[in-house]
Short mmCIF file of C-alpha atoms in Angstrom, two decimals:
data_model
loop_
_atom_site.label_atom_id
_atom_site.label_comp_id
_atom_site.label_asym_id
_atom_site.label_seq_id
_atom_site.Cartn_x
_atom_site.Cartn_y
_atom_site.Cartn_z
CA MET A 266 19.20 -59.77 47.70
CA PHE A 267 16.48 -57.71 47.96
CA LEU A 268 18.56 -54.26 47.71
CA PHE A 269 20.80 -55.59 44.73
CA VAL A 270 16.95 -55.83 42.24
CA ILE A 271 16.48 -52.63 44.11
CA LEU A 272 19.61 -50.75 43.06
CA ILE A 273 19.46 -52.44 39.83
CA LEU A 274 15.60 -51.29 39.02
CA PHE A 275 17.46 -48.77 40.59
CA LEU A 276 20.36 -47.50 37.74
CA ALA A 277 18.15 -48.84 35.05
CA VAL A 278 15.17 -46.25 35.96
CA ALA A 279 17.80 -43.39 35.29
CA ILE A 280 19.05 -45.13 32.83
CA ALA A 281 16.11 -44.81 30.41
CA VAL A 282 15.43 -41.26 32.03
CA THR A 283 18.65 -40.03 30.18
CA PRO A 284 18.42 -37.80 26.75
CA ALA A 285 20.47 -40.38 25.04
CA PHE A 286 18.50 -43.26 26.25
CA HIS A 287 15.70 -41.08 24.43
CA ALA A 288 17.90 -40.92 21.96
CA PHE A 289 19.00 -44.06 21.54
CA THR A 290 15.60 -45.66 21.40
CA TYR A 291 14.29 -43.23 18.72
CA LYS A 292 17.16 -44.01 16.58
CA LEU A 293 15.98 -47.74 16.79
CA ASN A 294 12.64 -47.12 15.62
CA LYS A 295 13.21 -44.80 12.60
CA TYR A 296 15.92 -47.10 11.06
CA LYS A 297 13.50 -49.86 12.26
CA ASP A 298 10.50 -48.13 10.37
CA SER A 299 13.10 -47.77 7.75
CA LEU A 300 14.74 -50.95 6.85
CA LYS A 301 10.66 -52.64 7.32
CA TYR A 302 9.98 -49.82 4.04
CA LEU A 303 13.28 -50.88 2.54
CA ILE A 304 12.20 -54.26 2.35
CA TRP A 305 8.33 -53.67 1.44
CA ASN A 306 7.86 -50.78 -1.42
CA LYS A 307 7.03 -50.34 -3.83
CA ASP A 308 7.96 -46.63 -4.38
CA ILE A 309 9.02 -46.92 -8.04
CA PRO A 310 7.19 -48.03 -10.73
CA HIS A 311 8.53 -50.32 -13.63
CA GLU A 312 5.99 -48.87 -15.47
CA SER A 313 3.26 -46.01 -14.77
CA HIS A 314 -0.65 -47.11 -14.86
CA ARG A 315 -1.47 -43.50 -13.71
CA SER A 316 -3.57 -41.38 -15.78
CA ASN A 317 -2.07 -38.06 -16.44
CA PHE A 318 -5.77 -36.55 -16.36
CA ILE A 319 -6.03 -33.90 -12.71
CA ARG A 320 -9.48 -33.85 -12.59
CA ALA A 321 -8.83 -30.46 -9.87
CA GLY A 322 -11.05 -26.77 -8.79
CA THR A 323 -10.58 -23.57 -11.55
CA MET A 324 -8.54 -21.91 -9.56
CA ARG A 325 -5.70 -20.70 -11.46
CA PRO A 326 -6.77 -18.56 -14.96
CA GLU A 327 -7.87 -20.54 -17.91
CA ASN A 328 -5.94 -19.35 -20.73
CA ASN A 329 -7.90 -20.88 -24.63
CA GLY A 330 -9.32 -23.92 -21.39
CA THR A 331 -6.13 -24.79 -20.50
CA GLN A 332 -3.99 -23.08 -17.24
CA LYS A 333 -0.46 -23.33 -17.63
CA ILE A 334 2.56 -22.51 -14.52
CA ARG A 335 6.68 -22.43 -14.59
CA ILE A 336 8.10 -25.01 -12.99
CA LEU A 337 11.67 -24.59 -12.40
CA PHE A 338 12.88 -27.98 -10.77
CA ILE A 339 16.18 -27.56 -8.36
CA ARG A 340 18.11 -30.43 -7.71
CA HIS A 341 19.51 -30.48 -3.87
CA GLY A 342 23.78 -30.45 -4.02
CA GLN A 343 24.94 -33.62 -3.31
CA SER A 344 24.26 -35.87 0.15
CA VAL A 345 26.32 -37.24 2.50
CA TRP A 346 24.86 -40.02 1.49
CA ASN A 347 25.50 -40.13 -2.15
CA SER A 348 29.64 -38.89 -1.07
CA VAL A 349 29.24 -42.45 1.08
CA TYR A 350 28.42 -44.49 -1.77
CA SER A 351 28.54 -42.90 -5.09
CA GLU A 352 32.54 -43.38 -5.88
CA MET A 353 32.88 -46.89 -6.29
CA THR A 354 36.87 -46.01 -4.97
CA ILE A 355 39.49 -48.60 -3.16
CA CYS A 356 38.38 -45.51 -0.39
CA LEU A 357 34.94 -46.35 -0.26
CA PRO A 358 35.55 -48.74 2.74
CA ILE A 359 37.55 -46.40 4.95
CA ARG A 360 34.69 -43.99 4.36
CA ILE A 361 31.34 -46.37 5.11
CA VAL A 362 33.68 -47.07 8.03
CA ARG A 363 34.05 -43.87 9.52
CA ALA A 364 29.91 -42.88 8.99
CA LEU A 365 29.52 -45.81 10.42
CA ILE A 366 31.03 -44.38 13.31
CA LEU A 367 29.60 -41.07 13.52
CA GLU A 368 26.74 -42.67 13.61
CA ALA A 369 27.75 -44.99 16.33
CA LYS A 370 27.50 -41.30 17.83
CA TYR A 371 25.11 -40.26 16.65
CA PHE A 372 22.33 -42.57 18.33
CA PHE A 373 23.13 -40.97 21.49
CA THR A 374 23.79 -38.20 21.29
CA ARG A 375 21.94 -36.55 18.45
CA PRO A 376 18.65 -37.81 17.17
CA LEU A 377 17.50 -35.36 14.26
CA ASP A 378 21.00 -36.07 12.94
CA SER A 379 22.43 -39.24 10.43
CA GLN A 380 24.42 -40.05 8.17
CA PHE A 381 22.16 -42.35 5.96
CA ILE A 382 18.15 -41.63 6.94
CA ASP A 383 16.65 -37.81 6.32
CA THR A 384 20.80 -37.90 4.82
CA PRO A 385 21.71 -33.70 5.08
CA LEU A 386 24.67 -31.84 2.46
CA SER A 387 27.42 -33.52 2.39
CA ALA A 388 30.70 -30.43 2.77
CA LYS A 389 30.54 -30.54 -1.49
CA GLY A 390 27.37 -30.05 -1.39
CA ILE A 391 26.98 -26.80 0.53
CA LYS A 392 30.00 -26.08 -1.55
CA GLN A 393 27.52 -26.83 -4.13
CA ALA A 394 24.66 -24.53 -2.74
CA LYS A 395 26.53 -21.48 -2.59
CA ASP A 396 27.36 -21.42 -5.58
CA LEU A 397 23.91 -21.94 -6.51
CA ALA A 398 23.50 -19.18 -4.75
CA ASN A 399 26.16 -17.09 -6.68
CA PHE A 400 23.95 -18.03 -10.07
CA VAL A 401 21.13 -17.31 -8.49
CA ARG A 402 22.54 -13.81 -6.93
CA GLY A 403 23.38 -12.99 -11.50
CA ALA A 404 20.03 -14.47 -13.36
CA GLU A 405 18.06 -11.49 -12.78
CA GLY A 406 15.03 -12.31 -15.30
CA LYS A 407 15.62 -16.16 -15.05
CA ILE A 408 14.61 -16.43 -11.95
CA THR A 409 11.73 -14.34 -10.47
CA CYS A 410 12.18 -12.76 -6.52
CA ASP A 411 8.21 -11.58 -6.81
CA THR A 412 6.64 -13.10 -4.12
CA THR A 413 3.13 -11.81 -5.38
CA THR A 414 3.19 -14.07 -8.30
CA SER A 415 5.76 -16.45 -7.27
CA VAL A 416 6.36 -19.99 -4.30
CA VAL A 417 9.17 -22.06 -2.78
CA LEU A 418 8.87 -25.08 -2.10
CA CYS A 419 11.10 -28.13 -0.66
CA SER A 420 10.91 -32.18 -0.37
CA ASN A 421 10.51 -32.63 3.99
CA LEU A 422 13.96 -33.81 3.68
CA ARG A 423 16.09 -31.40 4.87
CA ARG A 424 18.84 -32.09 2.20
CA THR A 425 16.05 -30.07 0.12
CA MET A 426 15.56 -27.81 2.74
CA GLN A 427 19.60 -26.71 3.63
CA THR A 428 19.76 -26.65 -0.05
CA ALA A 429 16.88 -23.77 -0.32
CA LEU A 430 18.46 -22.30 2.79
CA ILE A 431 21.26 -21.18 0.57
CA GLY A 432 21.82 -21.75 -2.97
CA LEU A 433 18.45 -19.49 -3.31
CA SER A 434 19.29 -17.08 -0.01
CA PRO A 435 19.56 -14.27 -2.17
CA ARG A 436 15.55 -14.20 -3.00
CA LEU A 437 14.74 -15.38 0.59
CA ASN A 438 17.10 -12.56 2.62
CA LEU A 439 15.69 -10.09 -0.26
CA THR A 440 11.42 -10.79 0.39
CA GLY A 441 11.37 -13.15 4.34
CA GLU A 442 9.56 -14.84 2.49
CA LYS A 443 8.58 -19.25 4.66
CA ILE A 444 9.24 -21.66 2.13
CA VAL A 445 6.39 -24.39 1.60
CA VAL A 446 6.99 -27.92 2.49
CA ASP A 447 5.36 -30.79 0.51
CA SER A 448 5.83 -33.91 1.32
CA ALA A 449 4.24 -35.43 -1.52
CA LEU A 450 8.04 -33.46 -3.03
CA GLN A 451 9.27 -36.82 -1.41
CA GLU A 452 11.87 -38.62 -3.00
CA GLY A 453 10.97 -41.76 -4.91
CA SER A 454 13.81 -44.84 -3.21
CA GLY A 455 13.26 -46.94 -0.74
CA PHE A 456 16.48 -46.04 0.09
CA ILE A 457 16.71 -45.08 3.95
CA ASP A 458 18.18 -41.59 3.18
CA THR A 459 14.83 -40.98 1.88
CA GLN A 460 12.61 -41.33 5.09
CA SER A 461 12.28 -38.14 6.68
CA PHE A 462 12.38 -37.50 9.89
CA SER A 463 10.08 -34.26 10.26
CA THR A 464 6.98 -37.60 10.32
CA GLU A 465 4.01 -35.22 12.24
CA SER A 466 1.74 -33.42 9.72
CA GLY A 467 2.01 -29.75 9.57
CA LYS A 468 5.11 -29.87 10.98
CA ILE A 469 8.88 -30.61 10.18
CA ALA A 470 11.41 -31.86 12.63
CA PRO A 471 13.46 -29.61 15.15
CA PHE A 472 16.81 -30.66 13.52
CA THR A 473 19.44 -27.51 12.79
CA PHE A 474 21.61 -26.98 9.44
CA PRO A 475 25.50 -25.65 9.27
CA GLY A 476 25.19 -22.74 9.63
CA PHE A 477 20.87 -22.03 10.66
CA GLU A 478 22.28 -23.50 14.48
CA ASP A 479 19.18 -21.71 15.84
CA PRO A 480 15.95 -24.75 15.40
CA GLU A 481 13.42 -22.10 16.46
CA LYS A 482 15.25 -20.00 14.10
CA VAL A 483 15.39 -23.08 11.81
CA GLN A 484 11.68 -24.21 12.10
CA ASN A 485 10.35 -19.90 11.07
CA MET A 486 12.23 -20.29 7.61
CA PHE A 487 9.61 -22.99 6.71
CA ASP A 488 5.95 -23.81 6.27
CA ALA A 489 4.72 -26.92 6.90
CA HIS A 490 1.33 -27.29 6.83
CA LEU A 491 1.19 -29.29 3.55
CA ASN A 492 4.35 -31.59 5.46
CA LYS A 493 1.17 -34.80 6.18
CA GLY A 494 4.91 -36.81 7.30
CA ASN A 495 7.07 -40.07 6.10
CA LYS A 496 5.99 -41.73 3.13
CA PRO A 497 3.55 -44.52 3.91
CA LEU A 498 3.60 -47.90 2.28
CA GLY A 499 1.42 -48.82 -0.52
CA VAL A 500 1.66 -44.47 -1.95
CA ASP A 501 4.53 -44.80 -4.57
CA VAL A 502 6.43 -41.61 -6.50
CA ASP A 503 3.47 -41.44 -8.73
CA ALA A 504 0.29 -41.62 -5.98
CA ARG A 505 3.15 -38.07 -4.51
CA THR A 506 2.84 -36.35 -8.08
CA ASP A 507 -0.88 -36.64 -8.09
CA ASP A 508 -0.99 -35.14 -5.11
CA PHE A 509 1.55 -32.64 -5.90
CA LEU A 510 -0.29 -31.91 -8.99
CA LEU A 511 -4.39 -31.59 -7.26
CA HIS A 512 -2.27 -29.19 -5.29
CA ILE A 513 -0.61 -26.51 -8.15
CA PHE A 514 -4.45 -26.83 -9.97
CA GLY A 515 -6.49 -26.76 -6.97
CA GLY A 516 -5.72 -23.89 -4.94
CA THR A 517 -3.85 -25.25 -2.15
CA ILE A 518 -0.18 -23.93 -3.70
CA VAL A 519 -0.44 -20.04 -3.85
CA PRO A 520 2.16 -16.95 -4.70
CA ALA A 521 3.53 -16.19 -1.03
CA GLU A 522 2.62 -13.01 -0.45
CA ALA A 523 -0.86 -13.75 -1.98
CA GLY A 524 -3.91 -11.58 -2.78
CA GLU A 525 -7.45 -11.89 -2.22
CA ARG A 526 -7.00 -14.17 -5.49
CA GLY A 527 -4.96 -16.43 -4.01
CA ALA A 528 -3.81 -18.93 -6.06
CA LYS A 529 -5.20 -17.33 -9.87
CA ASP A 530 -2.13 -14.57 -9.18
CA LEU A 531 0.13 -18.06 -9.29
CA LYS A 532 2.92 -17.84 -12.38
CA GLU A 533 5.72 -20.15 -11.07
CA ILE A 534 6.82 -22.17 -8.77
CA ILE A 535 10.49 -23.40 -7.41
CA VAL A 536 10.76 -26.75 -6.82
CA PHE A 537 13.41 -28.25 -4.45
CA GLY A 538 13.88 -31.74 -4.86
CA HIS A 539 15.29 -35.01 -5.79
CA SER A 540 16.41 -36.60 -9.25
CA LEU A 541 14.57 -39.62 -9.16
CA PHE A 542 11.58 -37.46 -8.34
CA PHE A 543 11.88 -35.27 -11.19
CA LEU A 544 12.87 -38.16 -13.11
CA GLN A 545 9.70 -39.94 -13.46
CA PHE A 546 7.54 -36.78 -13.36
CA PHE A 547 9.39 -35.71 -16.65
CA ARG A 548 8.80 -39.79 -18.01
CA ARG A 549 4.79 -39.40 -17.21
CA PHE A 550 4.31 -35.54 -18.43
CA LEU A 551 6.82 -35.75 -21.55
CA PRO A 552 4.70 -37.21 -24.71
CA ARG A 553 5.27 -40.60 -25.41
CA SER A 554 7.02 -39.92 -28.22
CA SER A 555 9.79 -37.83 -27.38
CA SER A 556 13.24 -38.52 -26.42
CA HIS A 557 14.60 -35.67 -24.66
CA ILE A 558 17.33 -36.20 -22.42
CA ALA A 559 15.54 -35.32 -18.75
CA LYS A 560 13.78 -38.73 -20.15
CA LYS A 561 16.27 -40.86 -19.75
CA CYS A 562 18.61 -39.05 -17.10
CA THR A 563 18.36 -36.68 -14.18
CA MET A 564 19.44 -33.70 -13.00
CA GLU A 565 22.87 -32.46 -12.43
CA ASN A 566 22.56 -31.36 -8.05
CA CYS A 567 22.17 -27.82 -7.52
CA ALA A 568 20.66 -27.47 -11.55
CA VAL A 569 18.30 -25.58 -12.64
CA VAL A 570 15.46 -26.44 -14.86
CA ALA A 571 12.08 -24.27 -15.96
CA PHE A 572 9.70 -25.70 -18.44
CA ASP A 573 5.84 -24.89 -18.62
CA LEU A 574 3.07 -27.00 -17.03
CA ILE A 575 -0.28 -27.24 -18.94
CA ARG A 576 -3.32 -28.08 -18.28
CA ASN A 577 -5.97 -29.61 -20.38
CA VAL A 578 -9.60 -27.34 -18.01
CA SER A 579 -12.47 -30.47 -20.17
CA SER A 580 -10.62 -33.16 -19.69
CA GLY A 581 -7.91 -32.76 -17.31
CA GLU A 582 -5.06 -33.41 -19.42
CA VAL A 583 -1.78 -32.80 -17.89
CA VAL A 584 1.21 -32.08 -20.48
CA ILE A 585 5.00 -30.72 -19.87
CA ASP A 586 6.08 -28.12 -22.97
CA GLU A 587 8.40 -30.14 -24.51
CA ASN A 588 9.76 -26.96 -26.23
CA SER A 589 9.63 -25.19 -23.47
CA ILE A 590 12.27 -27.35 -21.49
CA ASN A 591 15.47 -25.31 -20.68
CA PRO A 592 18.26 -26.40 -17.91
CA LEU A 593 19.20 -22.62 -16.34
CA TYR A 594 22.15 -23.58 -14.20
CA LYS A 595 23.90 -27.47 -14.98
CA GLY A 596 21.73 -29.75 -16.31
CA PHE A 597 21.51 -33.55 -17.32
CA ILE A 598 23.87 -36.05 -16.11
CA LYS A 599 24.73 -38.02 -19.30
CA ALA A 600 24.75 -41.34 -19.42
#
């Protein structure tokens, strides 16, 4: 009996130190945290009560008492999550079962991969990102490649990182710059696909993408100093938007190749992000009287929409110049 107990303990220890066991426990804890967030979150407020008056430093240059910067919002390509659930067809149960089987396999083999948590691009999403790259390649004058006056940002979710690497590859291959990961851009929703694997502040998780198989090289393609980890309960999308604006107007975000003037030379920010974050941003900073489609409809996958963001230095009020909104590629999904 004693030998049997010793054998059981030996087997238990052997299992506990295997990579498969560690992968399983890591993924199990990630699901536990994600489900807790799903139940208790209030990430999208029913009505925004946040002020549009942002108190920040005056690191950016002023013109007649205002600070202006050109923003390009680029939505990520279709994600695996969207590919499973977006179309309510007769094939939906089959897609769900297939995703669940693959997810069960990942529980033991790939702790930093998932069909549901921090979901990557689908095959269709990768194709959309490649089509975006073709647009960027011929978009002379519409999307700058000047790293002394611009910078590229993405959220801390894999699908925006992947879209940025593929979709902006014509610029990235030319400049060799790093993409800045800003957790303030994390998607606004309670669903588990909006939970990030990159939970450690100042870092991104060591994952890979199709075509980017070396985790060390992937790490070197990103600058994660603005990644504060996964969004916590109690910090909604409006609060993260405030952080994003403080990064812009407080001098935290600088050109990819910043000179001595730092943020004062920044003229354009290219932002790879998410549909609900962008929708909430437009609703909040467009005038209340505006009936622009950007306040009602989400952007298409890989759509590129440019606009001017303006801050009154004396009052701190931030607004979007409605007349400056310009869909450069694709546009908004009409309801």
